[in-house]
Coordinates of C-alpha atoms in Angstrom, one line a residue:
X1 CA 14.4 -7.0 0.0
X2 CA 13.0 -5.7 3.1
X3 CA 12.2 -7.8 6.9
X4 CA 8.9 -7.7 8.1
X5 CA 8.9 -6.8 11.8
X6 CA 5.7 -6.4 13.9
X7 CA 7.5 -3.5 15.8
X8 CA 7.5 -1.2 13.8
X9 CA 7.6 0.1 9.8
X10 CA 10.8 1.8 10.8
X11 CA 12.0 -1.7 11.3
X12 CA 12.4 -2.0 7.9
X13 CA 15.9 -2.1 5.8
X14 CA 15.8 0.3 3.5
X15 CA 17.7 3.0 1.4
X16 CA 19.7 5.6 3.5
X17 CA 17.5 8.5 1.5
X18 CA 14.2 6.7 3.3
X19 CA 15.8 6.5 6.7
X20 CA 16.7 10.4 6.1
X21 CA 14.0 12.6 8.1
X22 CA 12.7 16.3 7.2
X23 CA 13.0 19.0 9.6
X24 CA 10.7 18.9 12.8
X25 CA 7.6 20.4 11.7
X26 CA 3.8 20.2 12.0
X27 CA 2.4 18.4 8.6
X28 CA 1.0 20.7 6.7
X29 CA -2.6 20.4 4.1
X30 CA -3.1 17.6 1.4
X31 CA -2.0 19.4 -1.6
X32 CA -2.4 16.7 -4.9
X33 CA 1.0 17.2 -7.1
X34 CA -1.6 18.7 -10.0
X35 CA -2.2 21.6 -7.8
X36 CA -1.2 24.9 -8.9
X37 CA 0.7 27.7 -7.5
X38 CA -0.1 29.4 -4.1
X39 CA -2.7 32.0 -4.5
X40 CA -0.9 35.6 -4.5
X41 CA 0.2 35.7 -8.3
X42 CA -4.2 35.4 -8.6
X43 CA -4.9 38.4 -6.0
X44 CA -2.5 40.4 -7.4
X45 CA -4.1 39.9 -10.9
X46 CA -7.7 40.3 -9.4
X47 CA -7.1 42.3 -6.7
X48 CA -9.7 45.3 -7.6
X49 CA -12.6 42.8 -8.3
X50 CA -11.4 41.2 -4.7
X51 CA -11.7 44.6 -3.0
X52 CA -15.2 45.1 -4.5
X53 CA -16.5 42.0 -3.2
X54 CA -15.1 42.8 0.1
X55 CA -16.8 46.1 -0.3
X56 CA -20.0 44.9 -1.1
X57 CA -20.7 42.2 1.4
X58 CA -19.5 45.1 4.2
X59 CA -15.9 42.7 5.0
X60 CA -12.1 43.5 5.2
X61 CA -10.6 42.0 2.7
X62 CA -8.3 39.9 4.5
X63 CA -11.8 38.6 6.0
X64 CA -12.8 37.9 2.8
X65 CA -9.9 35.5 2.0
X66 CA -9.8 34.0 5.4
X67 CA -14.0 32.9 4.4
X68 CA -12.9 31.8 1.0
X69 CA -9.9 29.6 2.7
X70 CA -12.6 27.9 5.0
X71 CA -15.6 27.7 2.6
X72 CA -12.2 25.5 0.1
X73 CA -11.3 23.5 3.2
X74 CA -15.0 22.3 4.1
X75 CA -15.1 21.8 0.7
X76 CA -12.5 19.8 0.2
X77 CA -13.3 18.1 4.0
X78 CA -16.7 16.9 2.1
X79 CA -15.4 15.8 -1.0
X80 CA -12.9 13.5 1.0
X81 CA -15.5 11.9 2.6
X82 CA -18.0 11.7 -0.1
X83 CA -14.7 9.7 -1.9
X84 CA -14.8 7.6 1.5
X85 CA -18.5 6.3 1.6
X86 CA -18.2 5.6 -2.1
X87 CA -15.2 3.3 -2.1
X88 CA -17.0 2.2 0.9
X89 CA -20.1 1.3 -0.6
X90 CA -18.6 -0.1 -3.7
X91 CA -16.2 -2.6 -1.9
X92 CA -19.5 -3.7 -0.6
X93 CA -21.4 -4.2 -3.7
X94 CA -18.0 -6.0 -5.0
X95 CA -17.6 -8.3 -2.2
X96 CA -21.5 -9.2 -3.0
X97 CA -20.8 -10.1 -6.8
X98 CA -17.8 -11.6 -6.5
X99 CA -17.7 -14.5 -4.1
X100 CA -14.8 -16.2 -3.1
X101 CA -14.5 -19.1 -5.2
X102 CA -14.5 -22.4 -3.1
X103 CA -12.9 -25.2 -2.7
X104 CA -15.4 -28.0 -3.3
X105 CA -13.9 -30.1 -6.6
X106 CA -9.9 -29.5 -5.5
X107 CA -8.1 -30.8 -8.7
X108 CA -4.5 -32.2 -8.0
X109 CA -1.4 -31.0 -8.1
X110 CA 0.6 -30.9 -11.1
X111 CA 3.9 -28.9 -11.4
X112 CA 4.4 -26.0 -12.5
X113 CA 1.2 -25.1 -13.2
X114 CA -1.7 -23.1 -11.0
X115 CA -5.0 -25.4 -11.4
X116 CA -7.6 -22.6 -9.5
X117 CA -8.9 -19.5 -10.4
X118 CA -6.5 -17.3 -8.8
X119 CA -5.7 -14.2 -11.5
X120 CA -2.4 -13.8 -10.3
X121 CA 0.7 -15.5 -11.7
X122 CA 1.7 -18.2 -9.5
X123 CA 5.3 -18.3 -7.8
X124 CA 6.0 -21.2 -10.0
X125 CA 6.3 -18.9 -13.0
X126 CA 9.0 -17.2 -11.1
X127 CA 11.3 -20.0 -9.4
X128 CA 11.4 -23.9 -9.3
X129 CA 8.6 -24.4 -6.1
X130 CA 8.8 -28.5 -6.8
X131 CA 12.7 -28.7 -6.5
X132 CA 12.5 -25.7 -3.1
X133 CA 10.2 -28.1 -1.6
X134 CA 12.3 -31.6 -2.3
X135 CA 15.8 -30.3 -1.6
X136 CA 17.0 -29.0 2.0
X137 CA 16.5 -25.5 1.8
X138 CA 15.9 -23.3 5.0
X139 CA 13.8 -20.9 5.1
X140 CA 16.5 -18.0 5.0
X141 CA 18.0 -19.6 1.9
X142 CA 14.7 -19.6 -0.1
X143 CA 14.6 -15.9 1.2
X144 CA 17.8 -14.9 0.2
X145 CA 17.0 -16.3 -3.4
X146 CA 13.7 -14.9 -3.4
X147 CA 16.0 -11.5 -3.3
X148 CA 18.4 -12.3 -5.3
X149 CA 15.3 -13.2 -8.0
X150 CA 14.4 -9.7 -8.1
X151 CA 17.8 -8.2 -8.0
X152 CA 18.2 -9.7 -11.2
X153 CA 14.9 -7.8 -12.9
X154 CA 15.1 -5.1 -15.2
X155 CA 18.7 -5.5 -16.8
X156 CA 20.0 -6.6 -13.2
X157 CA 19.2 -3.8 -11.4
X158 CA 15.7 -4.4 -9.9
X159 CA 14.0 -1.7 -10.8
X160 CA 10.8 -1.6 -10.7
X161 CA 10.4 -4.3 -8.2
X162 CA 10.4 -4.7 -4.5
X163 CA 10.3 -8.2 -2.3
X164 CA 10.5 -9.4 0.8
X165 CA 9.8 -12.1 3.3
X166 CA 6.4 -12.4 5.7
X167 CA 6.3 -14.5 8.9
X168 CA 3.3 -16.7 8.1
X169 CA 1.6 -15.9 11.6
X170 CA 1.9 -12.2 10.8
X171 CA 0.6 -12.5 7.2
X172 CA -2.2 -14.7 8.8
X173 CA -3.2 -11.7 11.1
X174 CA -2.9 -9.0 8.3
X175 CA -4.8 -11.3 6.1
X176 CA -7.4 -11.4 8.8
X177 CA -7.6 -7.7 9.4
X178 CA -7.4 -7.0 5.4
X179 CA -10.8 -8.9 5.1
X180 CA -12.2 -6.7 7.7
X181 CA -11.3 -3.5 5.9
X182 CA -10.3 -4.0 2.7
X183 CA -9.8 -0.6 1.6
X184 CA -7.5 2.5 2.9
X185 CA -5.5 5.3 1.9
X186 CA -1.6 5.9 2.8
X187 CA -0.3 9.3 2.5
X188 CA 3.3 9.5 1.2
X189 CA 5.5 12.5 2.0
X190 CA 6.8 15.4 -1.2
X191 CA 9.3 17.5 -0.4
X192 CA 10.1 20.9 -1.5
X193 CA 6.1 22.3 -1.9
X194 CA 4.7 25.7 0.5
X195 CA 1.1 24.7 1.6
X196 CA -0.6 26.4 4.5
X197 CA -1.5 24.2 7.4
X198 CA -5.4 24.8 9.3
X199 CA -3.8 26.4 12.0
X200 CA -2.4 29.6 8.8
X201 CA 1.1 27.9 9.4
X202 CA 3.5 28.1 6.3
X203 CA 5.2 24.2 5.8
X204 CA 7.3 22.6 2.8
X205 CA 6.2 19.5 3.3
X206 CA 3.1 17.9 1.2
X207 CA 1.5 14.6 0.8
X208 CA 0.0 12.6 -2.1
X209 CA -2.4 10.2 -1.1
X210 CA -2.8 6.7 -2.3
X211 CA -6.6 4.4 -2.2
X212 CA -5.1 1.2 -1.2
X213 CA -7.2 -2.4 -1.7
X214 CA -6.8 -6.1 -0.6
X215 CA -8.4 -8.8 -2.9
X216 CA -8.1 -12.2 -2.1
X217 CA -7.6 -15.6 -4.1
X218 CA -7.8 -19.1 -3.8
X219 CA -4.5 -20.3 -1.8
X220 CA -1.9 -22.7 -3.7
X221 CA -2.3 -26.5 -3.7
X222 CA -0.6 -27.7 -0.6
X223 CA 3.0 -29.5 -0.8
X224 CA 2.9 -33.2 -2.2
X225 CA 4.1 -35.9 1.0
X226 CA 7.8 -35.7 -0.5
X227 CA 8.5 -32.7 0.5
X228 CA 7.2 -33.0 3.9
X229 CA 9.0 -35.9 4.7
X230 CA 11.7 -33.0 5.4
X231 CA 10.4 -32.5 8.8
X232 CA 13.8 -30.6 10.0
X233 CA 12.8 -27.6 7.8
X234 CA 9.3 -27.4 8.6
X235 CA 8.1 -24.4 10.7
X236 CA 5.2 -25.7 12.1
X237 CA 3.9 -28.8 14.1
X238 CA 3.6 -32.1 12.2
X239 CA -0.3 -32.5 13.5
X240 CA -1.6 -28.5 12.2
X241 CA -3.3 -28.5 9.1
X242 CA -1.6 -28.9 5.4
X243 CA -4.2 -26.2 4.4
X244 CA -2.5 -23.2 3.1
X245 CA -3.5 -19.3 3.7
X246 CA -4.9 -17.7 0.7
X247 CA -3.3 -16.0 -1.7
X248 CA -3.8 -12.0 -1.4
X249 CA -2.8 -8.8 -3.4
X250 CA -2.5 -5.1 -2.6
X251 CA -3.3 -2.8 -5.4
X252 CA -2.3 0.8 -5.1
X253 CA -3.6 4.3 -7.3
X254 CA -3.5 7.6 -6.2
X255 CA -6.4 8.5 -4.9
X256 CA -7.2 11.5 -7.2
X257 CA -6.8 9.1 -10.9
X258 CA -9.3 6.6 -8.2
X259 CA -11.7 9.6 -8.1
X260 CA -11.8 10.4 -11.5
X261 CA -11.6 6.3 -12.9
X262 CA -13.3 4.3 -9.7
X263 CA -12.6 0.4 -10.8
X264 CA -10.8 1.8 -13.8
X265 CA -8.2 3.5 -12.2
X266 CA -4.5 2.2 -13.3
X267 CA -2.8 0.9 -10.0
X268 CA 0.4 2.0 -9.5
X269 CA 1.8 -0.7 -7.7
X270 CA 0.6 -4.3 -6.9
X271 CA 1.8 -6.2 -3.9
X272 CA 1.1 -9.7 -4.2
X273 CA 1.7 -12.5 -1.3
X274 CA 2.7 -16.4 -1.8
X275 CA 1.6 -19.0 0.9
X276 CA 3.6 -21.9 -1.1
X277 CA 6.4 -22.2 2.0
X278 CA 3.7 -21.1 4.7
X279 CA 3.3 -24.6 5.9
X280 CA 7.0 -26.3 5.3
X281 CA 9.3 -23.2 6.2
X282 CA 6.4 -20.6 8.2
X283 CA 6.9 -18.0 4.7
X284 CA 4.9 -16.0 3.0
X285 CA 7.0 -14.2 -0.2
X286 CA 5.8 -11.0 -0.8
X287 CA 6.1 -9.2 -4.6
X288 CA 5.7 -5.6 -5.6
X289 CA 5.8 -5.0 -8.9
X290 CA 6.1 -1.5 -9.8
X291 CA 3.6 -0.5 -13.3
X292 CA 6.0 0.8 -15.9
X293 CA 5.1 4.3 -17.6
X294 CA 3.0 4.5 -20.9
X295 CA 6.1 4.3 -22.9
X296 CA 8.1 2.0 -21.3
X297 CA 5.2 -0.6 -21.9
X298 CA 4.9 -0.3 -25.8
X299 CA 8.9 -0.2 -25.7
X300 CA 10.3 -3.8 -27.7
X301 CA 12.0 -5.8 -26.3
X302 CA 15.2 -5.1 -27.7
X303 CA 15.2 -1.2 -25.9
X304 CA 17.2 -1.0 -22.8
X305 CA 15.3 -2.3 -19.7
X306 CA 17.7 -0.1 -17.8
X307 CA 16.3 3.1 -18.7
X308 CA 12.6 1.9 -18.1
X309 CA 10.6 4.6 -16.3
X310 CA 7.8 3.6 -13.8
X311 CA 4.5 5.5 -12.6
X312 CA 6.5 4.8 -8.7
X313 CA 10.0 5.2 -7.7
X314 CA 11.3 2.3 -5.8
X315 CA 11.2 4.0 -2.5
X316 CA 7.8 5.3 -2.8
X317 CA 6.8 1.5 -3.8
X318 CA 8.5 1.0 -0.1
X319 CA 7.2 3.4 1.8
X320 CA 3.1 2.0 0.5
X321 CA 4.4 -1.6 1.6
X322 CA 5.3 -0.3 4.7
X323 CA 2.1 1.3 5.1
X324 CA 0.5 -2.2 4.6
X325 CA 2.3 -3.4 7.3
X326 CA 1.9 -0.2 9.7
X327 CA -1.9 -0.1 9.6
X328 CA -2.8 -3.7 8.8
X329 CA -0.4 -5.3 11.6
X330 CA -1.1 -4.2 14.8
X331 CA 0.7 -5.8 17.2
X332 CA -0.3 -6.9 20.8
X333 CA -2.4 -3.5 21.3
X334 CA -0.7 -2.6 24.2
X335 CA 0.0 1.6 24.7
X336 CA 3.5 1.3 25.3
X337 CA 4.9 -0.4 22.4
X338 CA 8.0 1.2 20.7
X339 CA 6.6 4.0 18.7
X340 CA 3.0 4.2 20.7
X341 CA 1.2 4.0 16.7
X342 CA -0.1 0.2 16.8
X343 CA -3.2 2.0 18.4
X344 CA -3.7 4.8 16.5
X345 CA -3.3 3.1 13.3
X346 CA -5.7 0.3 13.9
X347 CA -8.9 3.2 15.0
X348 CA -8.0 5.2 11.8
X349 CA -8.7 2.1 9.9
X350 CA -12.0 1.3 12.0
X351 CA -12.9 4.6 11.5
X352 CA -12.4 4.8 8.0
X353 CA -14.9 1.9 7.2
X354 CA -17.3 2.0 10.3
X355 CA -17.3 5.7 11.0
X356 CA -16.3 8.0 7.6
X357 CA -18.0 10.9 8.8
X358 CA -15.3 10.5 11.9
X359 CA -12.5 10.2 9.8
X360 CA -9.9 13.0 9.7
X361 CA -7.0 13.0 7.3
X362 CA -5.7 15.7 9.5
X363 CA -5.3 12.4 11.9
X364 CA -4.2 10.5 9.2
X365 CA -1.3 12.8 8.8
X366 CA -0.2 13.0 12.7
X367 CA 0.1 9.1 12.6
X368 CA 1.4 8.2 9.0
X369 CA 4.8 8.7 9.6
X370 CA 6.7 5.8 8.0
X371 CA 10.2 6.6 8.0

């Protein structure tokens, strides 16, 4: 369980090996984890032919590798934004298909059961929403069961799982902006890898990136009269609307498998939000559930769930959450808040969708630091 802040991701409660930094360095040049070793084991094999070429277009040969170097990062510079106009064009197509369903023949309430078209599984598969709602519960009680919920997962040791607890009038403005630009990639940090930065600087730090995407569903029915009547637990005024926010997920796949699969891509991890207490306590729950490995999913049932292996490790899984909330929750826009990266963060993501060909991931980098 992590709080959601709108100072900062550093904000948020987590492990001691996330609050941990690396040494002070510049970060270094994407290198995927696929990538093989640095290129001197391949000179040294080739290094005749190399001289030869060198020879023959009239170059020094460490000329010759500084032009192969350049002509890999331009490369590499156009792929990556090739990758961004694509996901940018088919987001659009998407969005044109697949209308929001409305709202025009509501169908009642019943309990326990979701009565729209939302894909997701609704929170009242996961804990008893009709007795919450009709018992005196604050909203820091439903939270701390909404943790305890997930501790429990996965042989009681929540793995595999992450969950916390959204403000609804942050939600609301992430939700807002999430519509906007639904689409975005998060770098997350690997230790212990030599890449060489533009600039010919050694580094050991690397980064995986991972294409993140907001969809959006029809919101929850709102709560029947009896548990309104509660009115010293509800977080908003009696006279605002009973209509609830909608229902949104976050679906995150490394970029490279997004690539190589587009819409087929297997997400790593899916972040999914629940207005039900947005109206009578001002919550949205928040859910990550972490995909399990290959294996793990054709294990039966009676293997232990303790040993399951995911594609994500827990603190990875919190690190992308906290991305969500670093470049989708910018704050008041003012240049002096805590860290200074509200601003930063907020024209990466503009110019990700309205300028690509002005995006840098060199940028991305500077400002993605999350710990």
């Amino acid at each position: 369980m992590f709080n959601w802040h709108r100072s900062s991701a550093a904000a948020l409660h987590l492990p001691a090996i996330v609050r941990r930094r690396s040494p002070s360095r510049h970060l270094a040049v994407v290198r995927w984890l696929h990538a093989g070793s640095p290129a001197s084991p391949y000179e040294s094999r080739y290094a005749e032919k190399l001289q030869e070429k060198a020879k023959e277009q009239g170059i020094e040969l460490f000329e010759l590798r500084s032009r192969a170097k350049e002509e890999a990062r331009r490369k590499e510079s156009e792929q990556f934004k090739a990758t961004v106009e694509s996901s940018r064009l088919s987001q659009t197509q998407w969005l044109k298909k697949s209308p929001l369903e409305s709202d025009q023949n509501p169908v009642p309430r019943t309990p326990r059961t979701r009565k729209d078209s939302s894909p997701v599984k609704s929170l009242e598969s996961f804990i008893n929403v009709p007795k919450l709602l009709s018992t005196p519960h604050t909203a820091e009680q439903i939270s701390t069961l909404w943790t305890a919920y997930h501790a429990s997962r996965t042989g009681g040791t929540g793995r595999g799982f992450i969950c916390a607890s959204v403000p609804v009038n942050l939600y609301n403005e992430m939700l807002n902006v999430g519509k906007r630009y639904p689409m975005f990639v998060v770098p997350v940090r690997r230790e212990g890898s030599s890449t060489t930065s533009p600039e010919g600087e050694e580094n050991d730090t690397a980064h995986e990136f991972y294409f993140l995407q907001w969809d959006f569903h029809a919101p929850p029915s709102p709560p029947s009269p009896s548990a309104m009547e509660l009115e010293q637990f509800i977080r908003v005024p009696p006279s605002s609307t009973l209509a609830l926010p909608q229902a949104a997920t976050v679906l995150f796949t490394p970029l490279q498998e997004y690539k190589l699969r587009q819409s087929f891509a297997t997400p790593y991890l899916i972040l999914t939000f629940y207005p039900d207490f947005a109206q009578t306590h001002g919550l949205v729950l928040l859910r990550g559930e972490i995909t399990p490995s290959a294996a793990a999913a054709a294990a039966t049932p009676t293997q232990d769930t303790q040993t399951t292996r995911f594609l994500l490790s827990q603190v990875d899984a919190q690190l992308l959450a906290m991305g969500v909330q670093k470049f989708y929750l910018w704050g008041d826009g003012s240049e002096t808040d805590s860290h200074g990266s509200d601003r930063h963060a907020e024209k990466l993501l503009r110019q990700f969708h309205e300028n690509p060909e002005e995006f840098s991931w060199q940028d991305l980098l500077k400002h993605a630091h999350l710990t």
